[in-house]
Coordinates of C-alpha atoms in Angstrom, one line a residue:
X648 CA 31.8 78.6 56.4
X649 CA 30.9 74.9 55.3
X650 CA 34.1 73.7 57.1
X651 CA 33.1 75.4 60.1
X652 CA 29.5 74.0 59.8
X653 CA 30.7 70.4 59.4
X654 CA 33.5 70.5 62.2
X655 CA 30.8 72.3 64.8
X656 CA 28.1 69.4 63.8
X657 CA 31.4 66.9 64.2
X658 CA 32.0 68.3 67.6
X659 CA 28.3 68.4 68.6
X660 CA 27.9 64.8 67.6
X661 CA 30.5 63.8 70.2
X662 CA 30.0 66.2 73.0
X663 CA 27.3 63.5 74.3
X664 CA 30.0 61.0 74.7
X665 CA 32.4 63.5 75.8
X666 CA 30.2 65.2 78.2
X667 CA 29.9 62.4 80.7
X668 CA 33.6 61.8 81.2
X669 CA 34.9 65.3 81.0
X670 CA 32.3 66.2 84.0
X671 CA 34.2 64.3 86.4
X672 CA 36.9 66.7 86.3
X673 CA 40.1 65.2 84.4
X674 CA 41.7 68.6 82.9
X675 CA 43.4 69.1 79.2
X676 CA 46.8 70.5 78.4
X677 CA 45.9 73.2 75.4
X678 CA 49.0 73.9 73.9
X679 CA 49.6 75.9 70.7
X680 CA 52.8 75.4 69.1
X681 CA 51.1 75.2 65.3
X682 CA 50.0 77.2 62.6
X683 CA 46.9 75.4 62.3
X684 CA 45.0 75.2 64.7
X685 CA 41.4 77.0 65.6
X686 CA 41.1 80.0 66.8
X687 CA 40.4 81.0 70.7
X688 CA 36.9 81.4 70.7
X689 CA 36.3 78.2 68.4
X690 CA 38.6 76.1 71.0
X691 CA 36.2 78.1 73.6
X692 CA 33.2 77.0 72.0
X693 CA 34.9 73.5 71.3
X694 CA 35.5 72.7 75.4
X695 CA 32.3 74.2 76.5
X696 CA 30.6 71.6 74.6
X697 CA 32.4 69.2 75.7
X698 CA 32.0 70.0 79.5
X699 CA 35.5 70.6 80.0
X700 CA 36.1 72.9 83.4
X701 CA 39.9 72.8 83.7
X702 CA 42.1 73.8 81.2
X703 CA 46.5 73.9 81.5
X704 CA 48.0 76.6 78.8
X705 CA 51.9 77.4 78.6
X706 CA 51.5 81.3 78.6
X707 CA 48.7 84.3 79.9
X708 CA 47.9 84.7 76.0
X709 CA 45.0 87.4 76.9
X710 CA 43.6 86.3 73.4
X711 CA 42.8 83.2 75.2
X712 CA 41.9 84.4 78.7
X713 CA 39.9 86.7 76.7
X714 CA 38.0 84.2 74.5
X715 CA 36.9 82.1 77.8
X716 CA 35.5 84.8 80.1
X717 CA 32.2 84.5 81.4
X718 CA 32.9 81.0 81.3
X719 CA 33.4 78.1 84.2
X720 CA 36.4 77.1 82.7
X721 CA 39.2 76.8 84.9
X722 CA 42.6 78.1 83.8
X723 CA 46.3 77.3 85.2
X724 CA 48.4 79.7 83.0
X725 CA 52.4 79.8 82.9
X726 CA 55.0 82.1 83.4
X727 CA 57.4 80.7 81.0
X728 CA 61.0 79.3 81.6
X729 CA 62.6 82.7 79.3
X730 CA 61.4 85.2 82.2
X731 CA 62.4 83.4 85.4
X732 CA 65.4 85.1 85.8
X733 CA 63.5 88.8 85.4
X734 CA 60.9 87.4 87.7
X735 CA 63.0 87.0 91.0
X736 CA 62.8 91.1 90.9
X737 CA 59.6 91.8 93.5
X738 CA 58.7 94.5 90.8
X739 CA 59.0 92.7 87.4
X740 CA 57.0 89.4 89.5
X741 CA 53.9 92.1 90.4
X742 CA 54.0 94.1 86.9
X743 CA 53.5 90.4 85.1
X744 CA 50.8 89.7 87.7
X745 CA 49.2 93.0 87.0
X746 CA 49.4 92.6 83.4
X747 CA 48.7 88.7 83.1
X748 CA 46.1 87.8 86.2
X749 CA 44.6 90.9 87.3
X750 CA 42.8 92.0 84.2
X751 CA 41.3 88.9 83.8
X752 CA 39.9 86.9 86.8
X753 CA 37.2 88.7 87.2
X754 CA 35.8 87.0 84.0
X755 CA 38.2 84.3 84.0
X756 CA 38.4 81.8 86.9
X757 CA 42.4 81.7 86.7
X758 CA 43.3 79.4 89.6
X759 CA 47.2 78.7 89.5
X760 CA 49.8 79.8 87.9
X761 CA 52.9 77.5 87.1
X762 CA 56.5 79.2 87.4
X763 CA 58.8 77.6 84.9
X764 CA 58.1 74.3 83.2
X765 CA 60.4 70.8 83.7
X766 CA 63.4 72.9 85.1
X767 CA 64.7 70.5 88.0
X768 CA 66.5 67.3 86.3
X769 CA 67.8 68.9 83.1
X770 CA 71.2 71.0 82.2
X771 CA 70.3 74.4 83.0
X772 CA 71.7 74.6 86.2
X773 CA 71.3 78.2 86.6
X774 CA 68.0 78.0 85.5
X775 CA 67.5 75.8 88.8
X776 CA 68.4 78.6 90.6
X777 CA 66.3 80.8 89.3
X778 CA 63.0 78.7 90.1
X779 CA 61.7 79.1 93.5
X780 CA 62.7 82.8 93.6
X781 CA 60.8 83.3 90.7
X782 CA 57.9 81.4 92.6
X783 CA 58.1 83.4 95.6
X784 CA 57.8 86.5 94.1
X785 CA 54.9 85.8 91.8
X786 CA 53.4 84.4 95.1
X787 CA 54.3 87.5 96.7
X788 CA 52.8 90.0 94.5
X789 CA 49.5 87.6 94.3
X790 CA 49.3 88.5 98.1
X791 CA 50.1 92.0 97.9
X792 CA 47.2 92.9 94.7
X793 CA 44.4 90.2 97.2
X794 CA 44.6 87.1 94.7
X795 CA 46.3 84.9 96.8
X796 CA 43.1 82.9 98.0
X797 CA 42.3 83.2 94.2
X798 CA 45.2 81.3 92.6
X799 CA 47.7 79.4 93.8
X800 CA 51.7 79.1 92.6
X801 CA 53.6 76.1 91.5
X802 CA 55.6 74.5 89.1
X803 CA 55.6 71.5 86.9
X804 CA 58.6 68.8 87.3
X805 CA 59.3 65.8 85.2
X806 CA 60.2 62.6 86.2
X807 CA 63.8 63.2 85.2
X808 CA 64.1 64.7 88.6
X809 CA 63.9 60.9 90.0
X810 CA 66.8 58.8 90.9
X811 CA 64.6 55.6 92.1
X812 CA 61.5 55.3 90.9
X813 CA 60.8 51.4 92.1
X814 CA 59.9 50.1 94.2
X815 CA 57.5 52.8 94.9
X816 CA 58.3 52.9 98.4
X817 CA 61.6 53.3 97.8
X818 CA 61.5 56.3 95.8
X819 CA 63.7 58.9 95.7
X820 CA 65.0 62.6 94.3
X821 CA 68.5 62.7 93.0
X822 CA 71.3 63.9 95.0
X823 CA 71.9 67.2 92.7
X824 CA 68.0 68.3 92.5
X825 CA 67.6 67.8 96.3
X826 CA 69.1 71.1 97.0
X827 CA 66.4 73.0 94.8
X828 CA 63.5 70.7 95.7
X829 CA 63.7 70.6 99.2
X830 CA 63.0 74.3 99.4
X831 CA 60.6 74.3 96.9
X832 CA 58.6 71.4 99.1
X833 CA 59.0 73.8 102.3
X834 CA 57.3 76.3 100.0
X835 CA 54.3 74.4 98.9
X836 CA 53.6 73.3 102.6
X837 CA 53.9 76.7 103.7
X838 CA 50.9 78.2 101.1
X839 CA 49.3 74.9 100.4
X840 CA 50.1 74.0 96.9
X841 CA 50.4 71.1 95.0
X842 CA 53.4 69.5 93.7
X843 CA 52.9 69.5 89.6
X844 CA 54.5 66.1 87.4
X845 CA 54.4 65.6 84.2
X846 CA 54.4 61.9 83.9
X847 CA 54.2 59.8 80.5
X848 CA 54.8 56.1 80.8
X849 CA 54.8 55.9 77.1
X850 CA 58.8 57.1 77.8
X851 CA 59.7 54.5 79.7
X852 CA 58.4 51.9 77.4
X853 CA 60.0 53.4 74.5
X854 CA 63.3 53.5 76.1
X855 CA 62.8 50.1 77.3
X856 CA 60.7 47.8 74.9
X857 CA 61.8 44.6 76.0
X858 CA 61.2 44.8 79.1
X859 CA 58.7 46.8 79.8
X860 CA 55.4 45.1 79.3
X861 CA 52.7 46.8 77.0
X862 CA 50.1 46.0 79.2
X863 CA 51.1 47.3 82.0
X864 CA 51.3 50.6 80.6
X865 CA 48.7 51.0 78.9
X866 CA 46.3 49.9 82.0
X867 CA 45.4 46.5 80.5
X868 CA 45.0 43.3 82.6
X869 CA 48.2 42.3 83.5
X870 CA 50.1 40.4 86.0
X871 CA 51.3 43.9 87.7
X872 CA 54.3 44.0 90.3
X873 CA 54.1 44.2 94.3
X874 CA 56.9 46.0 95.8
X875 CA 58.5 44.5 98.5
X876 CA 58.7 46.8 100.9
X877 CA 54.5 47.1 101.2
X878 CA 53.5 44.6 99.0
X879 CA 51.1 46.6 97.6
X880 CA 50.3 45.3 94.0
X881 CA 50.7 47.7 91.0
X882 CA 48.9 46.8 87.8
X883 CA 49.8 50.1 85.6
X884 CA 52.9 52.0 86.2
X885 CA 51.2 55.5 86.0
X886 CA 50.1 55.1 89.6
X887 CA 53.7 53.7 90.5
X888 CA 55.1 56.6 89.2
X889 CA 52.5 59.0 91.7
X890 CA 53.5 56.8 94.4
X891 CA 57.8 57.1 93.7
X892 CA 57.0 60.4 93.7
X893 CA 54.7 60.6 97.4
X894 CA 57.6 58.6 98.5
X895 CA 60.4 60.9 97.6
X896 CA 58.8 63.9 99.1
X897 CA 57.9 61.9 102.3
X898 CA 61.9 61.0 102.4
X899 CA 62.2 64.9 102.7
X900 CA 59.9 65.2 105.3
X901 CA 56.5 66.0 103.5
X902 CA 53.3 64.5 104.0
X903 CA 51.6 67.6 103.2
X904 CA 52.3 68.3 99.9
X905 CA 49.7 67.0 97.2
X906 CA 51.1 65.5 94.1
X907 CA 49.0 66.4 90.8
X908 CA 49.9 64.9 87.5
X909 CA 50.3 68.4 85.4
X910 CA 51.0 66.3 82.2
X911 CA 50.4 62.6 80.7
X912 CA 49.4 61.2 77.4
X913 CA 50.0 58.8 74.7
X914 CA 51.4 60.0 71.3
X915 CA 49.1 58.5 68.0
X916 CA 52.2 58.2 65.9
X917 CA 55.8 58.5 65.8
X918 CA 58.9 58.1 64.3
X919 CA 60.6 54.2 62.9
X920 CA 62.4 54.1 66.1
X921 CA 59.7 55.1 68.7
X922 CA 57.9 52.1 69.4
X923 CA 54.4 51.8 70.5
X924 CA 53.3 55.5 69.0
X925 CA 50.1 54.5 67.5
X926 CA 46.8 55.6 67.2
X927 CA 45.8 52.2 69.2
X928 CA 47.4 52.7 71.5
X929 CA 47.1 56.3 72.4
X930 CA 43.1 55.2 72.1
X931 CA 43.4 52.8 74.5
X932 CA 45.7 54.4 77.2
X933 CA 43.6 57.6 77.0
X934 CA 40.7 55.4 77.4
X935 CA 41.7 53.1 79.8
X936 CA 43.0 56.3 82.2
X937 CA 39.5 58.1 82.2
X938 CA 37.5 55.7 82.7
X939 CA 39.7 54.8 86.0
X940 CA 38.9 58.6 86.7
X941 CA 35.6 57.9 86.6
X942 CA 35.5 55.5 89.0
X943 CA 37.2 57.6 91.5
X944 CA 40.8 55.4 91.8
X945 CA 43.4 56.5 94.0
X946 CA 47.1 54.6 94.0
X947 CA 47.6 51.3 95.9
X948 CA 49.4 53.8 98.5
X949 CA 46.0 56.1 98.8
X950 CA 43.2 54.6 97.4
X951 CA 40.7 57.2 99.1
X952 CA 42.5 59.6 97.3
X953 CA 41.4 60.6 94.2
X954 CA 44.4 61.3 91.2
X955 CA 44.1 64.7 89.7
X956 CA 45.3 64.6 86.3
X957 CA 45.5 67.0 83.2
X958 CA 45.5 65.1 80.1
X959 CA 48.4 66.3 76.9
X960 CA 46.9 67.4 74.9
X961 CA 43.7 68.8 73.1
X962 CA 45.2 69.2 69.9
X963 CA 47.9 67.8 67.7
X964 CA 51.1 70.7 67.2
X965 CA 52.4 70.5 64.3
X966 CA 55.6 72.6 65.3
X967 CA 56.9 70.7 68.2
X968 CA 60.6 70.3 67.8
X969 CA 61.9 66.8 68.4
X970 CA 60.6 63.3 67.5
X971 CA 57.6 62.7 65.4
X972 CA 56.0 61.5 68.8
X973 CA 56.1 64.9 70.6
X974 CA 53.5 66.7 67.5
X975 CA 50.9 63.9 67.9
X976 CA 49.7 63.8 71.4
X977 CA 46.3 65.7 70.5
X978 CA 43.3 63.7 71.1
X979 CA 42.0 66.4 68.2
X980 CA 43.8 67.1 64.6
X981 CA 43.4 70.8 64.0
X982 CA 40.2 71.1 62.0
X983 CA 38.0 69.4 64.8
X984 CA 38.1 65.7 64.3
X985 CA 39.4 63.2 66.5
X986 CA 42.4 61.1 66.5
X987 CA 40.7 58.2 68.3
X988 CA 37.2 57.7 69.7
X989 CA 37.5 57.7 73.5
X990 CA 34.8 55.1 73.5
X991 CA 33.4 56.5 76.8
X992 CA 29.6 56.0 75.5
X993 CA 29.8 52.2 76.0
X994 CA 30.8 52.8 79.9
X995 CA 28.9 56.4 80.8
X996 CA 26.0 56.8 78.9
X997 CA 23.9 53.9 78.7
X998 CA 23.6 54.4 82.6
X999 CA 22.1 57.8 82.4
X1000 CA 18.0 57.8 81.5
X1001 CA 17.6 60.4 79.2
X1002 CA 13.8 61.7 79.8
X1003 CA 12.4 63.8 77.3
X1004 CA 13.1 66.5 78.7
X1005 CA 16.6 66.1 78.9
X1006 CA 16.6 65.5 75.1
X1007 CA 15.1 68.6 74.4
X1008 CA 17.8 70.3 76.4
X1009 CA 20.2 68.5 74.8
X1010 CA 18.9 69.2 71.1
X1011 CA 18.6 73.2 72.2
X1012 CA 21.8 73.2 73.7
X1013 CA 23.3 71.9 70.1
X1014 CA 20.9 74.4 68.4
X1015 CA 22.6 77.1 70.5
X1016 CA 26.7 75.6 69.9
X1017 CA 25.8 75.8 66.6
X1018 CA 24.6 79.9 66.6
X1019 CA 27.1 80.9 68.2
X1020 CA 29.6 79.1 66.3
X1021 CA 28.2 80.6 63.2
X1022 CA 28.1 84.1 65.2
X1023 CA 32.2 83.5 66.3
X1024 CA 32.5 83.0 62.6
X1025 CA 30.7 85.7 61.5
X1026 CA 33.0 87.8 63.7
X1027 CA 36.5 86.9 63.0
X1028 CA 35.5 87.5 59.0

């Protein structure tokens, strides 16, 4: 109960900082490969506090749905990558629908649902064709159960699935994922959805540390690059990468497909020979990103046009396979405390004039986080 106590008055003490850069929309990824992390209705209480309103998971856990209804949270759940093939059956697509969306969004505001996860661009080429089947079907059975204005369908690519990735303007799919894409763009244009990326330039400067500069990943002042073909200046190569991608769909024949970016981060630590994965840097990268949310940025190629972006991830997950790197992403360790301050107080809240009033909201709403953590508590004993 003490540990609870302390991590809730941890949380609390943050939330104001938190609060002001969470409102403007950026989403989390809340992913759960670990033994150790909080349960549900904890994480529940944790985001609410926090003014977080979107929230990415990799499954339709109902413990989780469950633990946020009656809540403005905004979900994107997952069909994952093991049931693509049963879900090109019409009947198999609407029984997971029946069982995964339709008890739920009436108390939870479940707005997407991704089909698959990084498919396109690895060695599973019958996996490939698999995906927009899958997608059609789970599209088709939101239609025929009357969700389809509710949630949308998608799926969420990584940047493997580039062949040119600068100059911006010159990006480009390669040759053997065209065949599944090009479809797949047809599809999103036809029931206006968005085109999901998971993009992490922390990747390409750790497979390229020489020459990639530091700086110009991590959104620090920097001499950036102008590509020729525009010369439009880039001074971070996260908005490079949205524009490659804008590109590559246009050289399809899309401008109607919106690109979200469904994944990106910055891990806190990592192995001897993963350069850059430190808590430092994940700070500042994390930092640096928001507070260009805040301000309403859009690329060089569409600055009136606001980037959507989840962030990876809320917690650390301690049973990632791979690389040290891929278990520290979390901007939280398990038991509630953060890796790194996002520093968002120094920017946000010294413009906002707390009246009195607003304080004693503020000290009631932390009187109530704090009951009902206890209550949650109380509960799961």
């Amino acid at each position: 109960m003490a540990a609870i106590f302390r991590s809730l008055l941890l949380l609390l003490a943050l939330s104001e900082s938190f609060v002001g850069i969470f409102s403007i929309g950026v989403g989390v990824n809340y992913g759960r490969i670990a033994n150790n992390l909080p349960s549900p209705s904890h994480v529940s209480v944790l985001l609410r506090s926090l003014n977080i309103s979107r929230v990415k998971v990799y499954d339709a856990d109902p413990t989780v749905l469950g633990a946020f209804a009656g809540t403005d949270v905004e979900f994107i759940i997952a069909v994952g990558n093991d049931l693509l093939q049963k879900m090109r059956d019409p009947q198999q697509a609407e029984t997971w629908v029946q069982q995964n969306v339709q008890p739920y969004i009436s108390q939870t505001k479940i707005t997407c649902v991704t089909v698959g996860n990084e498919i396109l661009g690895g060695q599973d080429n019958q996996l490939a064709t698999y995906l927009l089947p899958a997608m059609k079907t789970i599209y088709g059975a939101l239609v025929n159960l009357g969700l389809s204005k509710q949630v949308y369908v998608t799926t969420a690519h990584s940047l493997q699935i580039l062949a040119t990735s600068f100059p911006p303007s010159r990006g480009a799919f390669k040759e053997d994922v065209v065949q599944y894409i090009q479809p797949i763009l047809n599809f999103h244009a036809q029931v206006d959805s968005p085109f999901f990326i998971n993009a992490y330039p922390y990747f390409a400067y750790k497979s390229d540390p020489n020459n990639v500069q530091m700086e110009y990943v991590l959104f620090e002042p920097n001499s950036g690059a102008i590509d020729p073909n525009t010369n439009l200046k880039y001074d971070n190569m996260l908005y490079a990468q949205i524009d490659a991608v804008y590109s590559a769909i246009k050289a399809l024949g899309h401008t109607d497909v919106e690109v979200k970016i469904s994944e990106t981060g910055w891990p806190s630590k990592g192995d001897e020979d993963e350069p850059g994965a430190t808590v430092q840097n994940a700070g500042i990268y994390n930092r640096n990103l928001m507070q260009r949310m805040q301000q309403g940025q859009g690329t060089p190629a569409r600055p009136s046009q606001p980037i959507d972006i989840y962030l990876f991830a809320l917690f650390n997950e301690n049973q990632k396979p791979g690389p040290t790197s891929e278990r520290n992403f979390g901007l939280y360790y398990p038991d509630g405390t953060l890796v790194y301050s996002l520093g968002v107080q120094s920017y946000i809240l010294p413009r906002i004039d707390y009246s009195s009033s607003k304080k004693n909201a503020l000290s009631i709403f932390s009187l109530l986080i704090l009951l009902l953590g206890s209550l949650l508590f109380a509960q799961e004993r």
